Amino acid sequence: MAAQARALVAARWLADAVKNNRVGPNLRILDASWYLPKMKRNPRAEFEKTHIPGASFFDIDECCDKSSEFDHMLPTGGEFAHYVGNLGIGNNTHVVVYDASDFGSFSAPRVWWMFRVFGHTSVSVLDGGLKNWLTGGHPVTEQYSKPACAEFRESFNKSWVKTYEDILNNIKTKEFQVVDARANGRFRGVEPEPRENTEPGHIPGSINMPFPSFLDSTSGLERPVEELKKLFQQAGVDTQKPFWVTCGSGVTACHIALAAHLCGHPGVSLYDGAWAEWFTRAAPEHVISEGKGKQP
């Protein structure tokens, strides 16, 4: 099993690795770009035109539980191992994940979290993503050669994944803090959700920390640790106590998990069904909203 890797790597470090031909069985780069449908971007098509040299495309809508009615729910350990093994990733591979979002990072932390939940700690997010990579004048290419397959053995950490029932029970016990990464308007219930038949709002007692707040709005780089700690403090999240994260469909919640990890709290759990599942299944009184809410 590869050693624990630092959660963020700088563009300059990765550019040096690319230049010195270190991309291979011991270092793999993944473009994990994914966008909400309303953004009308095709991440795979964009990857085929422009990506970091040596990168492969990781599709979170492909590496998922296809039997679920909800988007990109976690796959089984076996499905994950098969998928990443086909991308040339073994247990000794250092994986660097990025995406091409205008934020600097959008979906990459989700894939970082997926590797960790399946027992692979040698995984990093490229700080600032493709946005910062291009700002630094580093090379991109349209050329792609499929890596040779590798064997990946997973070790699933079930305690990091929370279910609808877990969240429902927590409303009564208030044992865990629940932190939501969606935009404040969606959280409050006054801006629309991107999914059909889903009204905005939030889980009772949850705390809002919109994911862009963790990033520098100009460069897309992650904010320094002291600033991240202050953000948690200002939001009223006690990082000394356990907390769970959520969002619209389990993608941007992983920004909170990453920020917590950088602040020295690596074991944050994710409600994978997130708001998409909660709104579908919850009783009207469990959809807190300043807007329409959920009608009985």
XYZ file of C-alpha atoms in Angstrom:
296
model
C 0.000 0.000 0.000
C 1.385 3.408 -0.972
C 2.155 5.887 1.778
C -0.070 8.757 2.821
C 0.324 11.615 0.316
C -0.181 15.278 1.054
C -3.722 16.291 0.186
C -2.689 19.135 -2.142
C 0.122 19.280 -4.683
C 1.251 22.440 -6.478
C 1.159 22.862 -10.257
C 4.905 23.434 -10.283
C 5.538 20.081 -8.558
C 3.304 18.223 -11.027
C 4.780 20.077 -14.025
C 8.223 18.943 -12.887
C 6.997 15.327 -12.637
C 5.493 15.527 -16.156
C 8.649 17.091 -17.593
C 10.847 14.397 -16.040
C 8.636 11.553 -17.330
C 7.621 10.411 -13.862
C 4.008 9.784 -14.906
C 3.550 5.998 -15.001
C 2.721 3.101 -12.659
C 3.944 5.095 -9.626
C 2.220 8.374 -10.537
C -1.095 8.728 -12.324
C -2.962 11.942 -13.151
C -6.753 11.964 -13.374
C -8.998 14.608 -14.919
C -12.158 14.207 -12.825
C -14.123 17.065 -14.378
C -17.895 16.938 -13.899
C -20.489 19.687 -14.238
C -24.120 20.283 -13.431
C -26.296 19.867 -16.558
C -27.248 23.564 -16.566
C -23.579 24.414 -17.249
C -23.849 22.695 -20.646
C -20.241 21.508 -20.574
C -19.113 18.094 -21.791
C -16.149 17.145 -19.608
C -15.082 14.117 -21.634
C -15.112 16.081 -24.901
C -13.119 18.860 -23.237
C -10.626 16.290 -21.934
C -10.133 14.918 -25.452
C -9.145 18.400 -26.647
C -7.133 19.628 -23.657
C -5.640 17.865 -20.649
C -2.463 17.673 -18.615
C 0.043 15.389 -20.404
C -0.263 11.799 -19.188
C -3.700 12.300 -17.630
C -6.630 9.886 -17.929
C -10.312 10.782 -17.603
C -12.192 9.694 -14.467
C -15.968 9.725 -14.993
C -17.904 9.912 -11.721
C -21.111 9.062 -13.603
C -19.453 5.865 -14.862
C -17.666 4.777 -11.664
C -20.813 4.638 -9.550
C -23.699 2.496 -8.334
C -25.707 2.138 -11.547
C -28.603 0.504 -9.702
C -29.333 3.637 -7.635
C -32.008 6.135 -8.675
C -29.676 8.905 -7.439
C -26.716 10.324 -9.350
C -23.173 8.979 -8.962
C -23.671 7.158 -5.678
C -20.567 5.274 -4.514
C -19.863 2.049 -6.419
C -19.015 -1.200 -4.617
C -15.387 -1.731 -3.687
C -15.048 -4.296 -6.465
C -16.442 -1.905 -9.077
C -14.113 0.873 -7.915
C -11.071 -1.443 -7.935
C -11.896 -2.611 -11.465
C -12.428 0.945 -12.737
C -9.210 2.418 -11.337
C -7.196 -0.678 -12.191
C -8.168 -0.036 -15.830
C -6.680 3.456 -15.453
C -3.325 1.920 -14.514
C -3.692 2.570 -10.773
C -2.378 0.018 -8.293
C -1.982 0.161 -4.543
C 1.461 1.779 -4.813
C 0.373 4.504 -7.244
C 0.354 8.139 -6.177
C -2.825 9.574 -7.729
C -3.168 13.299 -8.518
C -6.703 14.475 -9.302
C -7.779 17.737 -10.932
C -10.709 19.221 -12.831
C -11.188 22.006 -15.375
C -13.746 24.034 -13.422
C -13.694 27.838 -13.483
C -13.640 27.688 -9.661
C -10.212 26.015 -9.804
C -11.674 22.924 -8.204
C -15.194 21.517 -8.282
C -15.429 17.722 -8.613
C -11.783 16.691 -7.990
C -12.213 16.528 -4.177
C -14.987 13.960 -4.699
C -12.570 11.594 -6.436
C -9.891 12.326 -3.817
C -12.452 11.310 -1.177
C -13.493 8.190 -3.129
C -9.918 6.895 -3.194
C -9.595 7.512 0.532
C -12.894 5.823 1.386
C -11.647 2.753 -0.507
C -8.446 2.728 1.530
C -6.021 4.521 -0.809
C -4.311 7.388 1.029
C -1.712 8.167 -1.644
C -4.000 10.614 -3.410
C -3.724 14.392 -3.872
C -5.760 17.186 -5.412
C -3.930 19.498 -7.821
C -4.166 22.872 -6.080
C -6.018 25.314 -8.332
C -6.837 22.650 -10.923
C -6.450 23.146 -14.657
C -7.271 26.843 -14.193
C -4.120 27.456 -12.147
C -2.103 25.040 -14.308
C -2.862 27.133 -17.399
C -2.210 30.409 -15.541
C 1.259 29.063 -14.739
C 1.922 28.421 -18.427
C 2.246 24.645 -17.998
C 1.728 22.344 -21.008
C -1.516 20.709 -22.137
C -2.131 18.193 -24.880
C -4.856 16.345 -26.783
C -2.746 13.214 -27.042
C -3.791 10.236 -24.953
C -2.398 6.777 -24.529
C -4.266 4.327 -22.323
C -2.193 3.172 -19.353
C -1.467 -0.530 -18.884
C -3.941 -2.117 -16.456
C -2.904 -2.579 -12.834
C -4.292 -4.508 -9.887
C -5.983 -2.423 -7.203
C -7.129 -3.965 -3.929
C -9.660 -1.868 -2.030
C -10.383 -1.643 1.673
C -13.741 0.055 2.217
C -14.198 2.369 5.220
C -17.947 2.062 5.705
C -18.013 4.469 8.666
C -17.218 7.376 6.319
C -20.472 6.931 4.371
C -23.756 8.033 5.921
C -27.263 7.076 4.812
C -30.654 8.762 4.860
C -31.494 6.758 7.994
C -28.306 7.964 9.722
C -29.208 11.605 9.036
C -32.827 11.088 10.109
C -31.699 9.546 13.383
C -29.217 12.386 13.928
C -32.055 14.959 13.780
C -33.275 13.395 17.038
C -29.921 12.674 18.720
C -28.022 15.773 17.474
C -24.896 13.692 17.988
C -23.127 14.970 14.864
C -22.853 18.341 13.148
C -24.061 18.282 9.514
C -22.413 20.774 7.141
C -23.852 21.584 3.691
C -21.644 22.839 0.817
C -24.396 24.220 -1.459
C -24.857 27.889 -2.299
C -26.546 29.875 0.465
C -29.651 30.574 -1.647
C -30.234 26.873 -2.258
C -29.603 26.099 1.405
C -32.117 28.745 2.528
C -34.641 27.638 -0.099
C -34.768 30.837 -2.143
C -32.720 29.782 -5.215
C -33.678 26.809 -7.405
C -32.060 23.392 -7.234
C -30.454 22.205 -10.498
C -32.427 18.941 -10.472
C -36.011 18.574 -11.621
C -38.719 17.837 -9.050
C -36.424 19.001 -6.245
C -37.094 22.149 -4.249
C -34.289 23.900 -2.346
C -33.937 23.953 1.439
C -31.878 22.138 4.034
C -31.748 19.345 6.580
C -32.918 20.483 10.054
C -30.027 21.724 12.171
C -27.477 21.696 9.348
C -24.847 24.410 8.861
C -24.102 26.099 5.530
C -20.522 26.444 4.199
C -20.701 27.061 0.419
C -17.771 25.241 -1.208
C -16.332 28.288 -3.114
C -15.544 29.893 0.259
C -12.637 27.440 0.636
C -11.028 28.669 -2.602
C -9.336 31.888 -3.609
C -11.797 33.429 -6.081
C -9.055 34.694 -8.415
C -6.483 31.891 -8.544
C -8.710 28.936 -7.636
C -6.113 27.844 -5.061
C -7.165 26.429 -1.699
C -7.106 29.045 1.040
C -4.306 28.769 3.640
C -4.987 26.492 6.619
C -5.344 29.382 9.086
C -8.068 30.888 6.888
C -9.822 27.517 6.579
C -9.822 27.142 10.359
C -11.322 30.616 10.679
C -14.065 29.730 8.151
C -15.098 26.707 10.224
C -15.063 28.838 13.359
C -17.168 31.603 11.772
C -19.709 29.064 10.503
C -20.063 27.610 13.993
C -18.540 24.220 13.162
C -16.579 22.697 16.036
C -13.819 20.790 14.238
C -12.858 19.089 17.506
C -16.183 17.231 17.344
C -17.233 14.803 14.601
C -19.191 16.136 11.659
C -20.782 14.906 8.468
C -20.933 16.699 5.128
C -23.586 16.990 2.446
C -24.510 19.020 -0.676
C -26.723 18.445 -3.743
C -25.486 15.015 -4.838
C -22.347 14.232 -2.827
C -19.761 16.037 -4.997
C -19.005 19.505 -3.577
C -19.476 18.251 0.020
C -16.024 16.723 -0.436
C -14.574 20.262 -0.454
C -15.549 20.470 3.219
C -13.967 17.054 3.866
C -10.775 18.210 2.127
C -10.648 21.500 4.072
C -11.201 19.613 7.340
C -8.421 17.188 6.398
C -6.054 20.100 5.740
C -6.958 21.463 9.186
C -5.961 18.151 10.782
C -9.343 16.372 10.871
C -9.120 13.568 8.296
C -12.167 11.448 9.216
C -15.143 13.447 7.964
C -18.114 11.336 6.824
C -20.255 12.038 3.747
C -24.012 11.733 3.293
C -23.773 10.319 -0.231
C -27.453 10.600 -1.181
C -27.306 14.277 -0.192
C -30.111 16.745 -0.916
C -31.292 14.842 -4.005
C -32.211 11.879 -1.801
C -33.234 13.899 1.253
C -35.838 15.967 -0.590
C -37.227 12.831 -2.257
C -37.591 10.824 0.952
C -37.933 13.279 3.850
C -41.183 14.324 5.516
C -42.235 17.942 4.733
C -41.276 19.091 8.247
C -37.732 17.866 7.599
C -37.297 20.182 4.605
C -36.405 23.556 6.119
C -36.987 26.351 3.610
C -37.753 30.041 3.329
C -39.362 29.220 -0.035
C -41.866 26.609 -1.192
C -40.381 23.718 0.773
C -41.995 20.280 0.447
C -45.753 20.109 0.258
C -47.528 17.445 2.356
